[in-house]
Short mmCIF file of C-alpha atoms and ligand atoms in Angstrom, two decimals:
data_model
loop_
_atom_site.label_atom_id
_atom_site.label_comp_id
_atom_site.label_asym_id
_atom_site.label_seq_id
_atom_site.Cartn_x
_atom_site.Cartn_y
_atom_site.Cartn_z
CA UNK A 1 -52.79 7.25 -100.53
CA UNK A 2 -54.72 8.64 -97.59
CA UNK A 3 -52.31 10.45 -95.23
CA UNK A 4 -54.59 9.80 -92.26
CA UNK A 5 -53.88 6.08 -92.58
CA UNK A 6 -57.41 5.13 -93.60
CA UNK A 7 -56.21 3.02 -96.56
CA UNK A 8 -53.08 1.85 -94.76
CA UNK A 9 -52.50 -1.53 -93.07
CA UNK A 10 -49.50 -2.25 -90.87
CA UNK A 11 -48.31 -5.81 -90.28
CA UNK A 12 -45.84 -6.25 -87.42
CA UNK A 13 -43.40 -9.16 -87.82
CA UNK A 14 -42.02 -10.41 -91.14
CA UNK A 15 -42.07 -14.13 -90.32
CA UNK A 16 -44.23 -16.56 -92.27
CA UNK A 17 -47.51 -15.34 -90.71
CA UNK A 18 -46.68 -11.65 -91.22
CA UNK A 19 -45.50 -12.07 -94.80
CA UNK A 20 -48.67 -13.93 -95.78
CA UNK A 21 -50.94 -11.46 -93.98
CA UNK A 22 -49.23 -8.55 -95.79
CA UNK A 23 -49.71 -10.33 -99.11
CA UNK A 24 -53.42 -10.86 -98.45
CA UNK A 25 -54.00 -7.26 -97.31
CA UNK A 26 -52.24 -5.85 -100.37
CA UNK A 27 -55.32 -6.90 -102.34
CA UNK A 28 -57.55 -4.54 -100.36
CA UNK A 29 -55.41 -1.72 -98.93
CA UNK A 30 -53.77 1.09 -100.88
CA UNK A 31 -50.65 0.72 -98.76
CA UNK A 32 -49.30 -2.09 -96.58
CA UNK A 33 -46.24 -1.64 -94.35
CA UNK A 34 -44.54 -4.77 -93.07
CA UNK A 35 -42.56 -3.80 -89.97
CA UNK A 36 -39.72 -6.03 -88.79
CA UNK A 37 -37.26 -5.50 -85.94
CA UNK A 38 -34.44 -7.32 -87.77
CA UNK A 39 -32.55 -5.92 -90.72
CA UNK A 40 -33.85 -7.66 -93.84
CA UNK A 41 -31.55 -8.27 -96.76
CA UNK A 42 -34.07 -8.12 -99.59
CA UNK A 43 -34.66 -11.61 -100.91
CA UNK A 44 -31.38 -13.07 -99.59
CA UNK A 45 -31.66 -16.03 -97.23
CA UNK A 46 -29.82 -15.72 -93.94
CA UNK A 47 -30.13 -16.29 -90.23
CA UNK A 48 -31.61 -13.44 -88.23
CA UNK A 49 -31.90 -13.11 -84.47
CA UNK A 50 -35.67 -12.52 -84.53
CA UNK A 51 -36.30 -16.08 -85.73
CA UNK A 52 -34.00 -18.23 -83.57
CA UNK A 53 -36.04 -21.33 -84.39
CA UNK A 54 -34.87 -21.16 -88.01
CA UNK A 55 -31.75 -23.19 -87.14
CA UNK A 56 -33.99 -26.19 -86.40
CA UNK A 57 -35.89 -28.55 -88.66
CA UNK A 58 -38.87 -26.82 -90.29
CA UNK A 59 -40.98 -29.05 -92.52
CA UNK A 60 -44.02 -27.73 -94.38
CA UNK A 61 -46.80 -30.31 -94.59
CA UNK A 62 -48.59 -30.83 -97.91
CA UNK A 63 -51.62 -28.89 -96.63
CA UNK A 64 -49.43 -25.87 -95.94
CA UNK A 65 -47.74 -26.12 -99.32
CA UNK A 66 -51.14 -26.25 -101.02
CA UNK A 67 -52.26 -23.16 -99.11
CA UNK A 68 -49.05 -21.31 -100.07
CA UNK A 69 -49.60 -22.19 -103.73
CA UNK A 70 -53.19 -20.97 -103.54
CA UNK A 71 -52.10 -17.70 -101.96
CA UNK A 72 -49.04 -17.18 -104.16
CA UNK A 73 -49.49 -19.22 -107.35
CA UNK A 74 -46.26 -20.88 -108.44
CA UNK A 75 -44.45 -20.37 -105.12
CA UNK A 76 -43.95 -24.13 -104.72
CA UNK A 77 -41.96 -24.16 -107.97
CA UNK A 78 -39.97 -21.12 -106.78
CA UNK A 79 -39.15 -22.98 -103.58
CA UNK A 80 -38.03 -26.10 -105.45
CA UNK A 81 -35.93 -23.88 -107.68
CA UNK A 82 -34.32 -22.51 -104.51
CA UNK A 83 -33.46 -26.04 -103.34
CA UNK A 84 -36.56 -27.25 -101.49
CA UNK A 85 -37.62 -30.86 -102.02
CA UNK A 86 -40.95 -32.62 -101.62
CA UNK A 87 -40.49 -35.84 -99.63
CA UNK A 88 -43.05 -38.63 -99.34
CA UNK A 89 -43.85 -39.38 -95.71
CA UNK A 90 -43.34 -42.04 -94.61
CA UNK A 91 -42.56 -43.90 -97.87
CA UNK A 92 -39.39 -42.00 -98.82
CA UNK A 93 -38.08 -41.97 -95.28
CA UNK A 94 -36.92 -44.19 -92.50
CA UNK A 95 -39.56 -43.34 -89.87
CA UNK A 96 -39.62 -45.07 -86.50
CA UNK A 97 -42.85 -44.17 -84.72
CA UNK A 98 -43.49 -44.92 -81.03
CA UNK A 99 -45.32 -48.04 -82.28
CA UNK A 100 -42.58 -49.24 -84.66
CA UNK A 101 -41.20 -48.63 -88.16
CA UNK A 102 -43.51 -47.48 -90.93
CA UNK A 103 -43.04 -50.09 -93.62
CA UNK A 104 -44.39 -50.32 -97.16
CA UNK A 105 -47.08 -47.66 -96.67
CA UNK A 106 -47.71 -44.21 -98.09
CA UNK A 107 -49.10 -41.18 -96.36
CA UNK A 108 -48.59 -37.65 -97.60
CA UNK A 109 -45.71 -35.35 -98.50
CA UNK A 110 -43.92 -32.39 -96.99
CA UNK A 111 -41.61 -29.72 -98.25
CA UNK A 112 -38.11 -30.03 -96.86
CA UNK A 113 -36.37 -26.66 -96.88
CA UNK A 114 -34.44 -24.47 -94.50
CA UNK A 115 -36.61 -21.91 -92.81
CA UNK A 116 -34.27 -19.16 -94.07
CA UNK A 117 -34.76 -20.13 -97.72
CA UNK A 118 -38.51 -20.58 -97.32
CA UNK A 119 -38.83 -17.13 -95.82
CA UNK A 120 -36.59 -15.47 -98.39
CA UNK A 121 -38.65 -16.88 -101.29
CA UNK A 122 -41.88 -15.68 -99.64
CA UNK A 123 -40.36 -12.27 -98.88
CA UNK A 124 -39.26 -11.78 -102.47
CA UNK A 125 -42.76 -12.57 -103.72
CA UNK A 126 -44.58 -10.45 -101.13
CA UNK A 127 -42.25 -7.45 -101.38
CA UNK A 128 -42.62 -7.41 -105.17
CA UNK A 129 -46.08 -5.86 -104.74
CA UNK A 130 -45.99 -2.09 -105.34
CA UNK A 131 -48.41 -1.75 -102.43
CA UNK A 132 -46.11 -3.41 -99.87
CA UNK A 133 -43.25 -1.60 -98.10
CA UNK A 134 -40.92 -3.65 -95.93
CA UNK A 135 -39.59 -1.60 -93.01
CA UNK A 136 -36.69 -3.44 -91.38
CA UNK A 137 -34.83 -2.46 -88.18
CA UNK A 138 -37.96 -1.08 -86.56
CA UNK A 139 -39.38 -2.56 -83.40
CA UNK A 140 -43.03 -2.16 -82.43
CA UNK A 141 -43.34 -1.10 -78.79
CA UNK A 142 -47.10 -0.73 -78.44
CA UNK A 143 -50.43 0.02 -80.03
CA UNK A 144 -51.75 3.52 -80.58
CA UNK A 145 -55.40 3.97 -79.57
CA UNK A 146 -57.90 6.19 -81.37
CA UNK A 147 -58.86 8.73 -78.67
CA UNK A 148 -62.42 8.29 -77.44
CA UNK A 149 -63.03 5.17 -79.53
CA UNK A 150 -62.75 1.43 -79.04
CA UNK A 151 -60.17 1.27 -81.78
CA UNK A 152 -56.50 0.89 -82.61
CA UNK A 153 -55.26 3.59 -84.96
CA UNK A 154 -51.62 2.68 -85.42
CA UNK A 155 -48.51 1.22 -83.90
CA UNK A 156 -45.66 2.77 -81.89
CA UNK A 157 -42.26 2.09 -83.47
CA UNK A 158 -38.67 2.49 -82.36
CA UNK A 159 -35.91 2.57 -84.92
CA UNK A 160 -33.16 0.08 -84.08
CA UNK A 161 -29.71 1.53 -84.44
CA UNK A 162 -29.23 5.02 -85.86
CA UNK A 163 -30.89 7.73 -83.78
CA UNK A 164 -33.35 5.26 -82.25
CA UNK A 165 -36.18 7.51 -83.41
CA UNK A 166 -39.62 6.77 -81.92
CA UNK A 167 -42.81 7.52 -83.83
CA UNK A 168 -46.35 6.32 -84.53
CA UNK A 169 -47.27 4.71 -87.82
CA UNK A 170 -50.96 5.36 -88.34
CA UNK A 171 -53.11 2.70 -89.93
CA UNK A 172 -56.72 1.56 -90.25
CA UNK A 173 -55.65 -2.01 -89.49
CA UNK A 174 -52.75 -3.33 -87.41
CA UNK A 175 -51.94 -7.03 -87.74
CA UNK A 176 -49.67 -8.41 -85.04
CA UNK A 177 -47.56 -11.38 -86.19
CA UNK A 178 -44.69 -11.08 -83.75
CA UNK A 179 -44.24 -14.79 -83.04
CA UNK A 180 -43.74 -16.80 -79.86
CA UNK A 181 -42.45 -13.90 -77.77
CA UNK A 182 -45.38 -11.63 -78.65
CA UNK A 183 -46.24 -8.84 -76.17
CA UNK A 184 -49.74 -8.23 -77.58
CA UNK A 185 -51.57 -9.03 -74.33
CA UNK A 186 -49.41 -6.41 -72.50
CA UNK A 187 -50.00 -3.87 -75.26
CA UNK A 188 -53.76 -4.38 -74.95
CA UNK A 189 -53.59 -4.16 -71.15
CA UNK A 190 -51.90 -0.75 -71.48
CA UNK A 191 -54.89 0.43 -73.53
CA UNK A 192 -57.29 -0.79 -70.82
CA UNK A 193 -58.33 -4.15 -72.28
CA UNK A 194 -58.65 -7.11 -69.91
CA UNK A 195 -56.03 -9.87 -70.14
CA UNK A 196 -57.26 -12.59 -72.52
CA UNK A 197 -57.80 -16.19 -71.41
CA UNK A 198 -54.80 -18.38 -72.14
CA UNK A 199 -54.02 -22.11 -72.23
CA UNK A 200 -50.58 -23.63 -71.77
CA UNK A 201 -49.46 -27.25 -72.05
CA UNK A 202 -45.73 -27.79 -71.83
CA UNK A 203 -44.17 -31.18 -72.54
CA UNK A 204 -40.69 -29.70 -71.90
CA UNK A 205 -39.31 -30.72 -75.23
CA UNK A 206 -35.87 -29.48 -76.27
CA UNK A 207 -34.14 -29.40 -79.67
CA UNK A 208 -30.43 -29.28 -80.54
CA UNK A 209 -29.61 -28.94 -84.24
CA UNK A 210 -26.69 -28.59 -86.61
CA UNK A 211 -25.95 -28.73 -90.32
CA UNK A 212 -23.91 -31.39 -92.10
CA UNK A 213 -22.68 -31.55 -95.65
CA UNK A 214 -24.92 -33.93 -97.55
CA UNK A 215 -22.79 -36.96 -98.42
CA UNK A 216 -22.01 -37.62 -102.07
CA UNK A 217 -23.05 -41.27 -101.71
CA UNK A 218 -26.79 -40.97 -101.06
CA UNK A 219 -28.34 -43.48 -98.65
CA UNK A 220 -31.46 -45.35 -99.82
CA UNK A 221 -33.69 -42.92 -97.88
CA UNK A 222 -34.27 -39.19 -98.25
CA UNK A 223 -34.90 -38.39 -94.59
CA UNK A 224 -34.91 -40.07 -91.18
CA UNK A 225 -37.25 -39.50 -88.26
CA UNK A 226 -36.70 -41.52 -85.11
CA UNK A 227 -39.39 -40.71 -82.57
CA UNK A 228 -39.04 -41.28 -78.85
CA UNK A 229 -41.52 -43.26 -76.81
CA UNK A 230 -42.57 -43.47 -73.17
CA UNK A 231 -39.54 -45.64 -72.31
CA UNK A 232 -37.01 -43.43 -74.10
CA UNK A 233 -38.32 -39.92 -74.88
CA UNK A 234 -35.44 -39.09 -77.22
CA UNK A 235 -35.61 -38.68 -80.97
CA UNK A 236 -33.83 -37.33 -83.99
CA UNK A 237 -34.41 -36.10 -87.53
CA UNK A 238 -32.30 -35.76 -90.65
CA UNK A 239 -33.76 -33.78 -93.54
CA UNK A 240 -32.08 -32.55 -96.70
CA UNK A 241 -32.18 -28.76 -97.09
CA UNK A 242 -31.08 -26.33 -99.78
CA UNK A 243 -29.63 -29.13 -101.96
CA UNK A 244 -26.24 -29.56 -100.31
CA UNK A 245 -26.92 -29.79 -96.61
CA UNK A 246 -28.52 -32.04 -94.05
CA UNK A 247 -30.22 -30.41 -91.10
CA UNK A 248 -30.01 -32.73 -88.12
CA UNK A 249 -32.17 -32.08 -85.07
CA UNK A 250 -31.99 -34.12 -81.86
CA UNK A 251 -35.04 -33.99 -79.62
CA UNK A 252 -35.54 -34.89 -75.98
CA UNK A 253 -38.12 -34.45 -73.30
CA UNK A 254 -37.81 -33.52 -69.62
CA UNK A 255 -34.49 -34.70 -68.28
CA UNK A 256 -33.54 -35.99 -71.75
CA UNK A 257 -32.68 -32.53 -73.18
CA UNK A 258 -30.23 -32.91 -76.09
CA UNK A 259 -26.87 -31.30 -75.31
CA UNK A 260 -24.89 -28.94 -77.52
CA UNK A 261 -21.32 -29.98 -76.67
CA UNK A 262 -19.80 -31.90 -79.59
CA UNK A 263 -19.07 -35.24 -77.87
CA UNK A 264 -22.27 -35.24 -75.81
CA UNK A 265 -24.36 -34.37 -78.90
CA UNK A 266 -22.94 -37.35 -80.78
CA UNK A 267 -23.45 -39.61 -77.74
CA UNK A 268 -27.07 -38.49 -77.56
CA UNK A 269 -27.48 -39.30 -81.28
CA UNK A 270 -26.13 -42.81 -80.57
CA UNK A 271 -28.54 -43.32 -77.68
CA UNK A 272 -31.77 -43.16 -79.74
CA UNK A 273 -34.12 -46.12 -80.22
CA UNK A 274 -32.33 -47.02 -83.47
CA UNK A 275 -28.68 -46.65 -84.49
CA UNK A 276 -29.60 -45.56 -88.05
CA UNK A 277 -29.30 -41.83 -87.48
CA UNK A 278 -25.91 -41.94 -85.79
CA UNK A 279 -24.68 -44.43 -88.41
CA UNK A 280 -25.66 -41.95 -91.13
CA UNK A 281 -23.63 -39.22 -89.42
CA UNK A 282 -20.50 -41.34 -89.17
CA UNK A 283 -18.00 -39.84 -91.57
CA UNK A 284 -20.36 -36.96 -92.49
CA UNK A 285 -18.86 -33.46 -92.28
CA UNK A 286 -20.46 -31.10 -89.75
CA UNK A 287 -20.92 -27.56 -91.07
CA UNK A 288 -22.01 -25.90 -87.83
CA UNK A 289 -21.97 -26.39 -84.07
CA UNK A 290 -25.13 -27.67 -82.38
CA UNK A 291 -27.52 -24.99 -81.12
CA UNK A 292 -30.41 -25.50 -78.68
CA UNK A 293 -34.03 -24.41 -78.51
CA UNK A 294 -36.05 -25.05 -75.37
CA UNK A 295 -39.19 -22.84 -75.31
CA UNK A 296 -41.54 -25.29 -77.03
CA UNK A 297 -44.74 -25.14 -74.95
CA UNK A 298 -48.18 -25.20 -76.58
CA UNK A 299 -49.72 -21.80 -75.76
CA UNK A 300 -52.95 -20.31 -77.02
CA UNK A 301 -53.86 -16.74 -76.12
CA UNK A 302 -57.60 -16.61 -76.76
CA UNK A 303 -57.93 -13.08 -78.15
CA UNK A 304 -61.03 -14.28 -79.99
CA UNK A 305 -62.83 -14.75 -76.65
CA UNK A 306 -62.18 -11.19 -75.40
CA UNK A 307 -65.35 -9.40 -74.28
CA UNK A 308 -64.09 -6.12 -75.73
CA UNK A 309 -62.02 -5.99 -78.91
CA UNK A 310 -60.79 -2.83 -80.62
CA UNK A 311 -61.61 -2.01 -84.19
CA UNK A 312 -58.56 -2.29 -86.43
CA UNK A 313 -56.58 -5.02 -84.64
CA UNK A 314 -55.85 -8.60 -85.62
CA UNK A 315 -53.42 -11.11 -84.07
CA UNK A 316 -52.21 -14.08 -86.09
CA UNK A 317 -49.57 -16.81 -86.31
CA UNK A 318 -47.55 -17.80 -83.26
CA UNK A 319 -48.52 -14.52 -81.57
CA UNK A 320 -52.00 -16.04 -81.27
CA UNK A 321 -51.28 -19.76 -80.88
CA UNK A 322 -48.01 -21.66 -80.81
CA UNK A 323 -47.46 -25.39 -80.77
CA UNK A 324 -44.90 -27.87 -79.63
CA UNK A 325 -42.92 -27.78 -82.89
CA UNK A 326 -42.35 -31.53 -83.06
CA UNK A 327 -45.63 -31.98 -84.99
CA UNK A 328 -44.51 -29.47 -87.66
CA UNK A 329 -47.74 -27.47 -87.73
CA UNK A 330 -46.92 -23.78 -87.16
CA UNK A 331 -46.26 -22.67 -90.72
CA UNK A 332 -49.17 -24.66 -92.13
CA UNK A 333 -51.50 -23.04 -89.60
CA UNK A 334 -50.06 -19.60 -90.48
CA UNK A 335 -50.89 -20.26 -94.14
CA UNK A 336 -54.42 -21.41 -93.26
CA UNK A 337 -54.87 -18.25 -91.20
CA UNK A 338 -53.82 -16.14 -94.18
CA UNK A 339 -56.47 -17.92 -96.24
CA UNK A 340 -59.08 -17.31 -93.54
CA UNK A 341 -58.12 -13.62 -93.53
CA UNK A 342 -58.32 -13.51 -97.33
CA UNK A 343 -61.89 -14.83 -97.17
CA UNK A 344 -62.80 -12.13 -94.62
CA UNK A 345 -61.33 -9.19 -96.53
CA UNK A 346 -62.36 -10.17 -100.08
CA UNK A 347 -64.39 -7.46 -101.76
CA UNK A 348 -64.35 -5.12 -98.73
CA UNK A 349 -62.96 -1.62 -98.40
CA UNK A 350 -60.27 -0.86 -95.77
CA UNK A 351 -62.69 0.87 -93.39
CA UNK A 352 -65.07 -2.06 -93.43
CA UNK A 353 -62.21 -4.54 -92.90
CA UNK A 354 -61.04 -2.55 -89.88
CA UNK A 355 -64.57 -2.39 -88.49
CA UNK A 356 -64.95 -6.14 -88.85
CA UNK A 357 -61.61 -7.01 -87.21
CA UNK A 358 -63.31 -8.96 -84.47
CA UNK A 359 -65.00 -11.28 -86.97
CA UNK A 360 -61.64 -11.74 -88.72
CA UNK A 361 -60.02 -12.50 -85.34
CA UNK A 362 -62.59 -15.22 -84.70
CA UNK A 363 -62.08 -16.71 -88.18
CA UNK A 364 -58.29 -16.73 -87.82
CA UNK A 365 -58.55 -18.29 -84.35
CA UNK A 366 -60.48 -21.26 -85.74
CA UNK A 367 -57.46 -22.35 -87.81
CA UNK A 368 -55.25 -23.71 -84.98
CA UNK A 369 -57.96 -26.02 -83.59
CA UNK A 370 -56.96 -29.31 -85.21
CA UNK A 371 -53.23 -28.75 -84.71
CA UNK A 372 -53.89 -27.78 -81.09
CA UNK A 373 -55.93 -30.93 -80.53
CA UNK A 374 -53.19 -33.13 -81.99
CA UNK A 375 -50.30 -31.48 -80.15
CA UNK A 376 -51.90 -31.13 -76.74
CA UNK A 377 -53.60 -34.55 -76.97
CA UNK A 378 -50.24 -36.20 -77.58
CA UNK A 379 -48.25 -34.07 -75.13
CA UNK A 380 -50.65 -34.66 -72.26
CA UNK A 381 -49.87 -38.39 -72.41
CA UNK A 382 -46.56 -37.76 -70.68
CA UNK A 383 -46.43 -37.63 -66.87
CA UNK A 384 -43.88 -34.75 -66.93
CA UNK A 385 -46.15 -32.48 -68.98
CA UNK A 386 -47.37 -29.28 -67.30
CA UNK A 387 -51.02 -28.52 -67.92
CA UNK A 388 -54.44 -29.97 -67.18
CA UNK A 389 -54.32 -33.78 -67.12
CA UNK A 390 -56.40 -35.54 -69.80
CA UNK A 391 -59.97 -36.42 -68.77
CA UNK A 392 -61.61 -39.81 -69.48
CA UNK A 393 -62.62 -38.84 -73.03
CA UNK A 394 -59.15 -37.56 -73.88
CA UNK A 395 -57.61 -40.75 -72.49
CA UNK A 396 -59.93 -42.82 -74.70
CA UNK A 397 -58.85 -40.73 -77.70
CA UNK A 398 -55.19 -41.26 -76.81
CA UNK A 399 -55.74 -44.99 -76.50
CA UNK A 400 -57.54 -45.13 -79.85
CA UNK A 401 -54.82 -43.06 -81.54
CA UNK A 402 -52.15 -45.41 -80.19
CA UNK A 403 -53.99 -48.28 -81.88
CA UNK A 404 -54.41 -46.30 -85.10
CA UNK A 405 -50.66 -45.74 -85.13
CA UNK A 406 -49.93 -49.45 -84.72
CA UNK A 407 -52.19 -50.17 -87.71
CA UNK A 408 -50.81 -47.23 -89.71
CA UNK A 409 -47.31 -48.70 -89.50
CA UNK A 410 -48.25 -51.40 -92.02
CA UNK A 411 -51.84 -50.87 -93.27
CA UNK A 412 -51.96 -48.57 -96.32
CA UNK A 413 -55.52 -47.38 -95.70
CA UNK A 414 -54.91 -46.48 -92.08
CA UNK A 415 -51.56 -44.92 -92.93
CA UNK A 416 -53.14 -42.68 -95.56
CA UNK A 417 -55.86 -41.64 -93.10
CA UNK A 418 -53.36 -41.03 -90.30
CA UNK A 419 -51.06 -38.82 -92.40
CA UNK A 420 -54.02 -36.92 -93.87
CA UNK A 421 -54.84 -35.86 -90.30
CA UNK A 422 -51.27 -35.25 -89.17
CA UNK A 423 -50.67 -33.00 -92.19
CA UNK A 424 -53.92 -31.08 -91.45
CA UNK A 425 -55.45 -32.15 -94.78
CA UNK A 426 -58.34 -33.81 -92.92
CA UNK A 427 -59.96 -33.28 -89.55
CA UNK A 428 -58.95 -35.56 -86.62
CA UNK A 429 -62.44 -37.08 -86.36
CA UNK A 430 -62.03 -38.67 -89.82
CA UNK A 431 -59.91 -41.30 -88.05
CA UNK A 432 -63.18 -42.59 -86.60
CA UNK A 433 -64.52 -43.47 -90.09
CA UNK A 434 -65.65 -47.13 -90.18
CA UNK A 435 -63.02 -48.32 -92.67
CA UNK A 436 -60.22 -46.87 -90.53
CA UNK A 437 -61.76 -48.08 -87.26
CA UNK A 438 -62.35 -51.61 -88.59
CA UNK A 439 -58.83 -51.97 -89.95
CA UNK A 440 -57.44 -50.57 -86.71
CA UNK A 441 -59.45 -53.09 -84.68
CA UNK A 442 -58.40 -55.93 -86.99
CA UNK A 443 -54.71 -55.02 -86.72
CA UNK A 444 -54.96 -55.21 -82.96
CA UNK A 445 -56.08 -58.84 -82.84
C1 FAD B 501 -37.77 -25.13 -82.80
C2 FAD B 501 -38.95 -24.90 -83.71
C3 FAD B 501 -39.14 -25.73 -84.80
C4 FAD B 501 -40.26 -25.54 -85.61
N1 FAD B 501 -40.48 -26.41 -86.64
C5 FAD B 501 -41.56 -26.24 -87.42
C6 FAD B 501 -41.85 -27.14 -88.49
O1 FAD B 501 -41.17 -28.14 -88.68
N2 FAD B 501 -42.91 -26.87 -89.28
C7 FAD B 501 -43.72 -25.80 -89.07
O2 FAD B 501 -44.69 -25.62 -89.81
N3 FAD B 501 -43.50 -24.94 -88.06
C8 FAD B 501 -42.46 -25.13 -87.24
N4 FAD B 501 -42.22 -24.26 -86.22
C9 FAD B 501 -43.16 -23.13 -86.01
C10 FAD B 501 -42.84 -21.97 -86.93
O3 FAD B 501 -41.55 -21.47 -86.67
C11 FAD B 501 -43.89 -20.84 -86.73
O4 FAD B 501 -45.12 -21.35 -86.35
C12 FAD B 501 -44.10 -20.09 -88.01
O5 FAD B 501 -42.87 -19.57 -88.41
C13 FAD B 501 -45.09 -18.93 -87.90
O6 FAD B 501 -44.55 -18.03 -87.03
P1 FAD B 501 -44.83 -16.48 -87.05
O7 FAD B 501 -44.64 -15.89 -88.41
O8 FAD B 501 -46.09 -16.26 -86.34
O9 FAD B 501 -43.65 -16.01 -86.09
P2 FAD B 501 -42.06 -15.97 -86.39
O10 FAD B 501 -41.70 -16.83 -87.51
O11 FAD B 501 -41.41 -16.25 -85.09
O12 FAD B 501 -41.85 -14.49 -86.82
C14 FAD B 501 -42.08 -13.40 -85.96
C15 FAD B 501 -41.38 -12.17 -86.54
O13 FAD B 501 -41.76 -11.03 -85.79
C16 FAD B 501 -40.62 -10.23 -85.54
N5 FAD B 501 -40.90 -9.44 -84.34
C17 FAD B 501 -41.14 -9.90 -83.09
N6 FAD B 501 -41.41 -8.87 -82.25
C18 FAD B 501 -41.37 -7.75 -82.99
C19 FAD B 501 -41.59 -6.38 -82.69
N7 FAD B 501 -41.92 -5.98 -81.46
N8 FAD B 501 -41.46 -5.47 -83.68
C20 FAD B 501 -41.12 -5.87 -84.96
N9 FAD B 501 -40.91 -7.16 -85.29
C21 FAD B 501 -41.04 -8.09 -84.33
C22 FAD B 501 -39.50 -11.26 -85.37
O14 FAD B 501 -38.23 -10.69 -85.53
C23 FAD B 501 -39.87 -12.26 -86.45
O15 FAD B 501 -39.34 -11.91 -87.69
C24 FAD B 501 -41.14 -24.45 -85.36
C25 FAD B 501 -40.94 -23.63 -84.26
C26 FAD B 501 -39.87 -23.86 -83.42
C27 FAD B 501 -39.73 -23.00 -82.21
#
């Protein structure tokens, strides 16, 4: 181990993006330290304040599950062992889209699991590497520059609790995976780097979620998703998690924010476009109070476009690009970013990886494109959305997608194509393929 940090990588943030980045870097670096501000209880699953979104529905699309299995062979089986379940979407669900119910069609699958269990399984696997050290209860407060060079040479840390010791952890590469509240742009500004370009599109979506005991008498579906539409932008989801529980999330836009008071939460559930969700909750035993989450804007900080970029720095996951969570893309994109990073570091020594950080940043920043296009394209339909209004081309795309969705409700070919895109298995432009376009046009008449 080089004491000067030349064979050392530090990853800040032990969420999904940070865990996967640490795993990938452990193949190339002699030492990887995964720094997390929360206390981490080994492999045990539990809520922690640093990931407040974990109390809300977190599905992992089939593309993300495939990427996880490629990165950590067998992890899908570990997750199922821990209580996760693969659910066919929409065929094993009751799914009411803005265009109507999906009926008699297949699409793809997703892993239904609590975010806490998902993370604990990943953490156990990643921390098992002799190269990886997990350093909990330490908060990163800034980046440490290499004097006289255009380079980052470590990260400033403050111990949480105890003596509150402050120190610098030196490293050849610092990966920032600090999630939605990331301060990376401020940290770079302090080192003299210009603020990066940023995009923000906010549909003002709010979540309010709670757990229920899964009823002994199973309904004839495995999950429910009732989407809102332009007339009533309110929705709700029930997914099974960790074998014995249902996680129920209510969703609303603008003035339709779901409440957290018991009676009002139930009233909101009854006010959705279908009574099926509230009927399912009748007689079911709540296991927790509703909790809210409101900060759901799509935001992309374009670090990859920076004119000047220091050697030895990479930003990934939500710290780089975060989405309106209703499309369920964040963790899949984090897994794709880990794969992009793996391709960039393969066969290279730590010094070379650090020197090529800018190329890695560009590669990682390509991964959110499709998810960004889907989320912002949909969100910009709504008059209450903050952000640039859609231009003529975007409006044509929205119109076409609305027609694809109508066809996907009942046409198996269009449904398969639609879910392949939504799950990030295929690129959005594949929906323009002649067989999809023809069936979409036919369904319309
Ligand atoms: C309400 C909601 C629902 C969502 N649902 C889905 C879904 O259904 N499917 C899906 O794929 N994605 C979903 N997401 C997105 C998903 O949570 C993230 O995209 C995904 O977890 C990747 O995030 P991350 O690892 O970059 O950040 P996070 O998971 O937020 O992790 C960041 C970590 O960094 C730590 N940290 C932050 N600052 C510091 C610091 N200064 N020093 C040390 N540690 C620090 C935090 O404590 C945390 O552990 C949802 C998001 C929200 C908000």
